[in-house]
Short mmCIF file of C-alpha atoms and ligand atoms in Angstrom, two decimals:
data_model
loop_
_atom_site.label_atom_id
_atom_site.label_comp_id
_atom_site.label_asym_id
_atom_site.label_seq_id
_atom_site.Cartn_x
_atom_site.Cartn_y
_atom_site.Cartn_z
CA MET C 26 -22.57 -9.59 3.03
CA THR C 27 -19.79 -9.76 0.29
CA ARG C 28 -18.34 -12.66 -0.34
CA LEU C 29 -15.88 -14.22 2.28
CA THR C 30 -13.81 -17.03 0.20
CA ALA C 31 -10.42 -15.24 -1.54
CA LEU C 32 -10.70 -17.06 -5.30
CA TYR C 33 -7.14 -18.20 -6.40
CA THR C 34 -7.99 -20.61 -8.89
CA THR C 35 -6.22 -20.01 -12.36
CA PRO C 36 -6.10 -22.67 -15.14
CA ASN C 37 -3.23 -24.55 -14.51
CA THR C 38 -2.07 -23.89 -11.07
CA PRO C 39 -5.15 -24.55 -8.42
CA GLN C 40 -4.40 -22.97 -5.15
CA PRO C 41 -6.11 -24.01 -1.88
CA GLU C 42 -9.15 -21.30 -1.16
CA VAL C 43 -8.24 -19.18 2.21
CA ARG C 44 -10.61 -17.28 3.84
CA MET C 45 -10.31 -13.20 4.01
CA PRO C 46 -11.49 -10.53 5.22
CA ASN C 47 -14.03 -8.67 3.44
CA HIS C 48 -12.20 -5.63 2.85
CA PHE C 49 -9.11 -4.20 2.31
CA VAL C 50 -8.55 -1.54 4.58
CA SER C 51 -5.21 -2.67 6.67
CA LEU C 52 -2.81 -5.42 6.17
CA ALA C 53 -2.91 -5.24 10.40
CA ASP C 54 -6.35 -7.14 9.29
CA PHE C 55 -4.70 -9.87 7.33
CA SER C 56 -3.00 -13.10 8.81
CA THR C 57 0.88 -13.92 7.50
CA GLU C 58 -1.06 -16.62 5.49
CA GLU C 59 -3.60 -14.00 3.81
CA LEU C 60 -0.72 -12.07 2.56
CA ARG C 61 1.44 -14.57 1.62
CA LYS C 62 -1.58 -15.44 -0.92
CA LEU C 63 -1.81 -12.09 -2.23
CA ILE C 64 1.52 -11.83 -2.70
CA GLU C 65 2.21 -15.10 -4.28
CA LEU C 66 -1.26 -14.35 -6.52
CA ALA C 67 0.50 -11.03 -7.51
CA HIS C 68 3.23 -12.75 -9.01
CA ASP C 69 0.89 -14.88 -10.75
CA VAL C 70 -1.19 -12.16 -12.45
CA LYS C 71 2.06 -10.62 -13.48
CA ARG C 72 3.68 -13.70 -14.73
CA ASN C 73 0.30 -14.79 -16.79
CA PRO C 74 -1.88 -12.40 -16.64
CA ARG C 75 -3.82 -13.63 -19.91
CA ALA C 76 -5.09 -16.34 -17.48
CA TYR C 77 -7.07 -13.76 -15.36
CA ARG C 78 -8.77 -11.27 -17.88
CA ASP C 79 -12.24 -12.59 -16.89
CA SER C 80 -11.81 -12.60 -13.30
CA CYS C 81 -13.65 -9.60 -12.75
CA GLU C 82 -15.58 -9.59 -15.83
CA GLY C 83 -18.66 -7.61 -16.24
CA GLN C 84 -18.09 -6.09 -12.99
CA THR C 85 -17.42 -2.07 -12.25
CA LEU C 86 -15.23 -0.60 -9.58
CA ALA C 87 -16.09 2.91 -8.43
CA MET C 88 -13.03 5.29 -7.48
CA ILE C 89 -13.91 7.61 -5.12
CA PHE C 90 -10.78 10.23 -4.85
CA GLN C 91 -10.89 12.81 -2.04
CA LYS C 92 -7.02 13.62 -3.32
CA PRO C 93 -4.69 13.64 -6.27
CA SER C 94 -3.24 10.55 -7.59
CA LEU C 95 -1.00 9.48 -10.73
CA ARG C 96 -0.05 5.95 -9.75
CA THR C 97 -3.47 4.64 -7.18
CA ARG C 98 -6.16 5.93 -10.51
CA VAL C 99 -4.25 4.60 -13.41
CA SER C 100 -3.36 1.73 -12.09
CA PHE C 101 -6.52 0.63 -10.66
CA GLN C 102 -8.42 1.78 -13.70
CA THR C 103 -6.31 -0.40 -15.98
CA GLY C 104 -6.30 -3.39 -13.74
CA ILE C 105 -10.36 -3.63 -13.53
CA TYR C 106 -10.09 -3.13 -17.32
CA GLN C 107 -7.59 -5.89 -17.70
CA LEU C 108 -9.71 -8.24 -15.43
CA GLY C 109 -12.74 -7.23 -17.65
CA GLY C 110 -14.60 -4.79 -15.66
CA GLN C 111 -14.39 -1.19 -15.54
CA GLY C 112 -13.56 1.42 -13.76
CA ILE C 113 -15.43 5.43 -12.23
CA TYR C 114 -13.37 7.41 -11.34
CA LEU C 115 -15.08 9.95 -8.82
CA GLY C 116 -13.05 13.03 -8.19
CA PRO C 117 -13.37 15.04 -5.19
CA THR C 118 -16.35 17.26 -7.11
CA ASP C 119 -17.59 14.95 -8.77
CA ILE C 120 -20.23 12.84 -6.36
CA GLN C 121 -22.32 14.72 -3.16
CA LEU C 122 -19.64 13.69 -0.33
CA HIS C 123 -18.31 17.51 -0.52
CA ARG C 124 -21.96 18.83 -0.51
CA GLY C 125 -23.55 17.14 2.74
CA GLU C 126 -24.11 13.13 2.00
CA THR C 127 -23.22 10.87 4.29
CA ILE C 128 -20.28 8.40 3.83
CA ALA C 129 -23.06 5.66 5.04
CA ASP C 130 -25.45 6.90 2.12
CA THR C 131 -22.70 6.86 -0.04
CA ALA C 132 -21.25 3.11 0.73
CA ALA C 133 -25.30 2.23 0.36
CA VAL C 134 -26.20 3.74 -3.00
CA LEU C 135 -22.81 2.51 -4.48
CA SER C 136 -23.41 -0.88 -3.23
CA ARG C 137 -26.87 -0.77 -5.56
CA TYR C 138 -24.60 0.15 -8.31
CA VAL C 139 -21.16 -1.53 -8.43
CA ASP C 140 -18.89 -4.32 -7.42
CA GLY C 141 -16.32 -2.91 -5.24
CA ILE C 142 -15.27 0.58 -4.03
CA MET C 143 -11.42 1.78 -3.91
CA ALA C 144 -11.00 5.46 -1.65
CA ARG C 145 -8.22 7.53 -1.73
CA VAL C 146 -10.07 10.14 1.62
CA PHE C 147 -7.76 11.80 4.22
CA GLY C 148 -9.37 10.64 7.57
CA HIS C 149 -9.05 7.10 8.14
CA SER C 150 -12.36 7.05 9.78
CA ASP C 151 -13.93 7.93 6.64
CA VAL C 152 -12.67 4.37 4.75
CA VAL C 153 -13.55 2.30 7.77
CA ASP C 154 -17.20 4.19 7.90
CA LEU C 155 -17.72 3.01 4.07
CA ALA C 156 -16.44 -0.65 4.55
CA ALA C 157 -19.13 -0.42 7.53
CA HIS C 158 -21.83 0.24 5.61
CA ALA C 159 -20.78 -0.83 2.24
CA SER C 160 -22.61 -4.60 0.94
CA VAL C 161 -19.56 -4.55 -2.06
CA PRO C 162 -15.97 -5.08 -0.52
CA VAL C 163 -14.26 -1.46 -0.17
CA ILE C 164 -10.34 -1.36 -0.60
CA ASN C 165 -8.49 1.59 1.19
CA GLY C 166 -6.69 3.76 -1.95
CA LEU C 167 -4.89 5.56 0.69
CA SER C 168 -5.75 7.30 4.44
CA ASP C 169 -4.04 9.74 6.28
CA PHE C 170 -3.52 6.43 8.94
CA ASN C 171 -2.05 4.21 5.83
CA HIS C 172 -1.47 3.17 2.38
CA PRO C 173 -1.98 -0.91 2.48
CA CYS C 174 -1.99 -1.34 -1.30
CA GLN C 175 1.13 0.71 -1.74
CA VAL C 176 2.81 -1.86 0.65
CA LEU C 177 1.34 -5.20 -0.92
CA ALA C 178 3.11 -4.21 -4.13
CA ASP C 179 6.35 -3.29 -2.10
CA LEU C 180 6.20 -6.88 -0.81
CA GLN C 181 5.82 -8.13 -3.94
CA THR C 182 9.20 -6.03 -4.93
CA VAL C 183 11.07 -6.87 -2.21
CA SER C 184 10.13 -11.13 -2.98
CA GLU C 185 11.18 -10.08 -6.42
CA LYS C 186 14.41 -8.51 -5.71
CA PHE C 187 15.34 -11.30 -3.21
CA GLY C 188 13.69 -14.34 -3.60
CA ARG C 189 12.17 -14.22 0.31
CA LEU C 190 10.47 -11.99 2.50
CA GLU C 191 11.54 -13.45 6.28
CA GLY C 192 14.89 -12.05 8.11
CA LEU C 193 15.57 -9.18 5.62
CA LYS C 194 15.90 -5.99 7.49
CA PHE C 195 13.43 -2.86 6.11
CA ALA C 196 14.50 0.80 6.95
CA TYR C 197 11.93 3.29 6.74
CA ILE C 198 13.61 6.63 7.32
CA GLY C 199 11.36 10.28 7.58
CA ASP C 200 7.72 11.03 8.40
CA GLY C 201 6.23 8.61 10.72
CA ASN C 202 3.54 8.46 8.50
CA ASN C 203 1.04 6.20 6.56
CA MET C 204 3.61 5.04 4.38
CA ALA C 205 5.52 4.27 7.66
CA HIS C 206 2.28 2.91 9.40
CA SER C 207 1.40 0.28 6.32
CA ILE C 208 5.24 -0.59 6.10
CA MET C 209 5.69 -1.60 10.08
CA PHE C 210 2.37 -3.96 9.86
CA GLY C 211 2.96 -4.99 6.47
CA CYS C 212 7.16 -6.35 7.38
CA ALA C 213 6.07 -7.51 10.92
CA LYS C 214 3.37 -9.67 9.86
CA MET C 215 5.77 -10.81 6.91
CA GLY C 216 8.61 -11.77 9.09
CA LEU C 217 11.00 -8.76 8.28
CA HIS C 218 12.93 -6.57 10.73
CA VAL C 219 11.74 -3.05 10.49
CA ALA C 220 13.77 -0.07 11.31
CA VAL C 221 12.29 3.51 11.53
CA GLY C 222 14.54 6.31 11.64
CA HIS C 223 12.48 9.48 12.26
CA PRO C 224 13.38 13.72 13.10
CA LYS C 225 12.00 14.20 16.62
CA GLY C 226 8.59 15.26 17.04
CA TYR C 227 7.67 12.93 13.60
CA ALA C 228 7.43 9.21 15.26
CA PRO C 229 4.89 6.69 13.97
CA ASP C 230 1.64 6.58 16.01
CA ALA C 231 2.68 4.80 19.16
CA GLU C 232 -0.13 2.39 19.06
CA VAL C 233 0.71 1.07 15.67
CA THR C 234 4.31 0.79 16.91
CA ARG C 235 2.83 -1.23 20.11
CA ARG C 236 0.73 -3.79 17.55
CA THR C 237 3.92 -3.98 15.35
CA ARG C 238 5.93 -5.36 17.97
CA GLU C 239 2.96 -7.62 19.26
CA MET C 240 3.00 -8.95 15.66
CA ALA C 241 6.85 -8.88 14.95
CA ALA C 242 7.03 -11.26 18.75
CA VAL C 243 5.29 -14.42 16.71
CA HIS C 244 8.06 -13.84 14.05
CA GLY C 245 11.28 -13.43 16.44
CA THR C 246 11.93 -9.85 14.44
CA ALA C 247 12.93 -6.50 15.56
CA VAL C 248 11.35 -3.52 15.42
CA GLN C 249 13.20 -0.33 15.70
CA VAL C 250 12.20 2.96 15.90
CA THR C 251 14.47 5.91 16.96
CA GLU C 252 15.79 9.39 16.27
CA SER C 253 18.95 8.07 14.28
CA PRO C 254 18.84 7.70 10.34
CA ILE C 255 22.23 6.08 10.52
CA GLU C 256 21.22 3.53 13.38
CA ALA C 257 17.84 2.76 10.98
CA VAL C 258 19.86 2.10 7.88
CA THR C 259 22.80 -0.02 9.47
CA ASP C 260 23.01 -3.36 7.76
CA ALA C 261 19.59 -3.21 6.23
CA ASP C 262 18.37 -4.85 3.12
CA VAL C 263 15.60 -1.97 1.79
CA VAL C 264 16.32 1.80 2.70
CA TYR C 265 12.80 3.53 1.85
CA THR C 266 11.61 7.15 2.18
CA ASP C 267 8.90 9.04 1.60
CA VAL C 268 7.71 12.33 1.07
CA TRP C 269 8.38 15.12 4.46
CA ALA C 270 4.67 16.75 3.35
CA SER C 271 2.11 14.44 2.93
CA MET C 272 -0.90 15.40 1.19
CA GLY C 273 -3.17 17.86 3.07
CA GLN C 274 0.21 19.14 4.91
CA GLU C 275 1.24 21.61 2.56
CA ASP C 276 1.06 24.54 5.41
CA GLU C 277 3.40 22.95 6.82
CA ALA C 278 6.17 21.98 4.22
CA ALA C 279 8.63 24.92 4.74
CA GLU C 280 8.76 23.66 8.58
CA ARG C 281 9.17 20.21 8.14
CA LEU C 282 12.13 20.93 5.56
CA LYS C 283 13.82 22.31 8.27
CA ARG C 284 12.87 19.73 10.92
CA PHE C 285 13.84 16.96 8.56
CA GLU C 286 17.53 18.11 8.11
CA GLY C 287 19.99 15.31 8.30
CA PHE C 288 16.72 12.59 7.01
CA GLU C 289 17.62 12.72 3.05
CA VAL C 290 18.36 9.32 1.87
CA ASN C 291 21.83 10.10 -0.11
CA SER C 292 25.00 7.93 -1.04
CA ALA C 293 26.50 8.59 2.42
CA LEU C 294 23.69 7.00 4.11
CA MET C 295 22.88 4.31 1.82
CA ALA C 296 26.94 3.23 2.37
CA ALA C 297 25.13 2.20 5.84
CA ALA C 298 23.25 -0.29 4.44
CA LYS C 299 24.33 -3.74 3.26
CA PRO C 300 26.18 -3.34 -0.56
CA THR C 301 23.19 -5.09 -1.75
CA ALA C 302 20.49 -3.26 -0.61
CA ILE C 303 17.92 -1.80 -2.68
CA PHE C 304 16.52 2.12 -2.47
CA MET C 305 12.88 2.36 -2.54
CA HIS C 306 10.25 5.19 -2.45
CA CYS C 307 6.15 4.84 -2.84
CA LEU C 308 6.49 8.36 -5.47
CA PRO C 309 5.76 11.14 -6.21
CA ALA C 310 9.44 12.14 -5.21
CA HIS C 311 11.12 15.08 -4.12
CA ARG C 312 14.77 15.20 -5.22
CA GLY C 313 16.79 17.14 -3.19
CA GLU C 314 14.78 17.20 -0.02
CA GLU C 315 14.15 12.94 1.14
CA VAL C 316 16.14 11.48 -1.10
CA SER C 317 19.06 12.77 -3.58
CA ALA C 318 18.77 12.14 -7.58
CA ALA C 319 21.98 10.22 -7.14
CA VAL C 320 20.20 7.14 -4.63
CA ILE C 321 17.25 7.61 -6.95
CA ASP C 322 18.53 7.81 -10.03
CA GLY C 323 21.19 5.54 -9.46
CA PRO C 324 21.64 1.57 -9.62
CA GLN C 325 20.35 0.88 -6.45
CA SER C 326 16.54 2.25 -6.99
CA VAL C 327 14.08 -0.08 -7.55
CA VAL C 328 11.50 2.57 -7.38
CA PHE C 329 9.32 2.02 -10.90
CA ASP C 330 9.41 -1.49 -10.41
CA GLN C 331 7.04 -0.77 -7.07
CA ALA C 332 5.14 1.80 -8.95
CA GLU C 333 4.59 -1.02 -11.78
CA ASN C 334 3.71 -3.76 -9.43
CA ARG C 335 0.84 -1.42 -7.74
CA LEU C 336 -0.98 -2.74 -11.40
CA HIS C 337 -0.61 -6.38 -10.45
CA ALA C 338 -0.84 -5.99 -6.89
CA GLN C 339 -4.10 -4.62 -7.04
CA LYS C 340 -5.46 -6.77 -9.85
CA ALA C 341 -4.47 -9.78 -6.72
CA ILE C 342 -6.59 -7.58 -4.27
CA MET C 343 -9.86 -7.14 -6.89
CA ILE C 344 -9.55 -10.59 -7.66
CA SER C 345 -9.27 -12.15 -4.23
CA LEU C 346 -12.82 -9.57 -3.00
CA MET C 347 -14.45 -9.16 -6.18
CA GLY C 348 -13.60 -12.08 -8.51
CA ARG C 349 -15.82 -14.80 -10.23
CA ARG C 350 -15.07 -18.31 -9.79
CA HIS C 351 -13.23 -19.49 -13.37
N1 CP W 419 2.26 6.10 -4.46
C1 CP W 419 1.28 6.45 -4.51
O1 CP W 419 0.01 5.76 -4.29
O2 CP W 419 0.86 7.44 -5.80
P1 CP W 419 -0.15 8.34 -6.48
O3 CP W 419 -0.47 9.27 -5.22
O4 CP W 419 0.02 9.21 -7.58
O5 CP W 419 -1.05 7.45 -6.35
N1 NVA W 420 2.67 9.97 2.79
C1 NVA W 420 2.50 10.80 1.02
C2 NVA W 420 2.05 9.12 -0.11
C3 NVA W 420 1.74 9.17 -1.39
C4 NVA W 420 1.72 8.21 -1.76
C5 NVA W 420 0.97 11.14 1.16
O1 NVA W 420 -0.15 10.77 1.88
O2 NVA W 420 0.61 12.17 0.39
#
């Protein structure tokens, strides 16, 4: 199997080793302490990138994309290059998956060539299967179920803005989708209160809500799932939204426009949050749908910091899973 030990050793700031899962598939797989270490490492990578320029020297990351991407593709390819390695983009028609080669065979073959696999897939079971059959680390670059890389970068961003995570209230408004699920897990693990305001019929997965409540109980934090956006954002420190129709749901876009009426994050909704609240969005965004231009382009918005932190957070993930000892 792959390396089990995360390496956090930097020239000047040696840190204790912690045991990490072999793969980065869901935030739910990680302990609070492991996520805290990853976020700390992401901060250090951002402050001191040169200290990590050999961390993945000579290593190759295969990047499987079954869906389009701007941020994930460019930040992973740039990130592995900055760590001394290289990335290989494998688009939907570049490999044999779409012609019936199995996930298991794809994982086994790639493991003979590369040092890590990043995959953006439709069904979450595809990334789970890749991890089950690969002998190198597998990183989930988004599935229909979750988007853990995004939320690791988002937690890094929140921590930068507030200087802490514990005790903050994080409100997510919109579809109970992959973003909602990772936000719920990430907040519950890191001691934030989380509130999800969703339209009727678009709640997060009930099992995710149940598990989130279990995780939150450890920290004594609140988990609120409501059909009232105003209730969700009241006194929030963070207001987050995402597209109403995710990749693969294009056929439902018109119907969703109607069903999500009243869930736009606009200045009136932001006024219910704390005056110090920040606005977040994983991007890509649709101004005039899930968020008004005044909010996403306004002073509370940190969306481009989030996008930047994808690079640093994912370098932290690659160093932890694939990195060599200095
Ligand atoms: N936020 C995000 O994952 O963006 P991409 O779809 O462009 O990778
Ligand atoms: N929920 C969106 C997230 C994009 C980063 C999607 O899956 O398309």
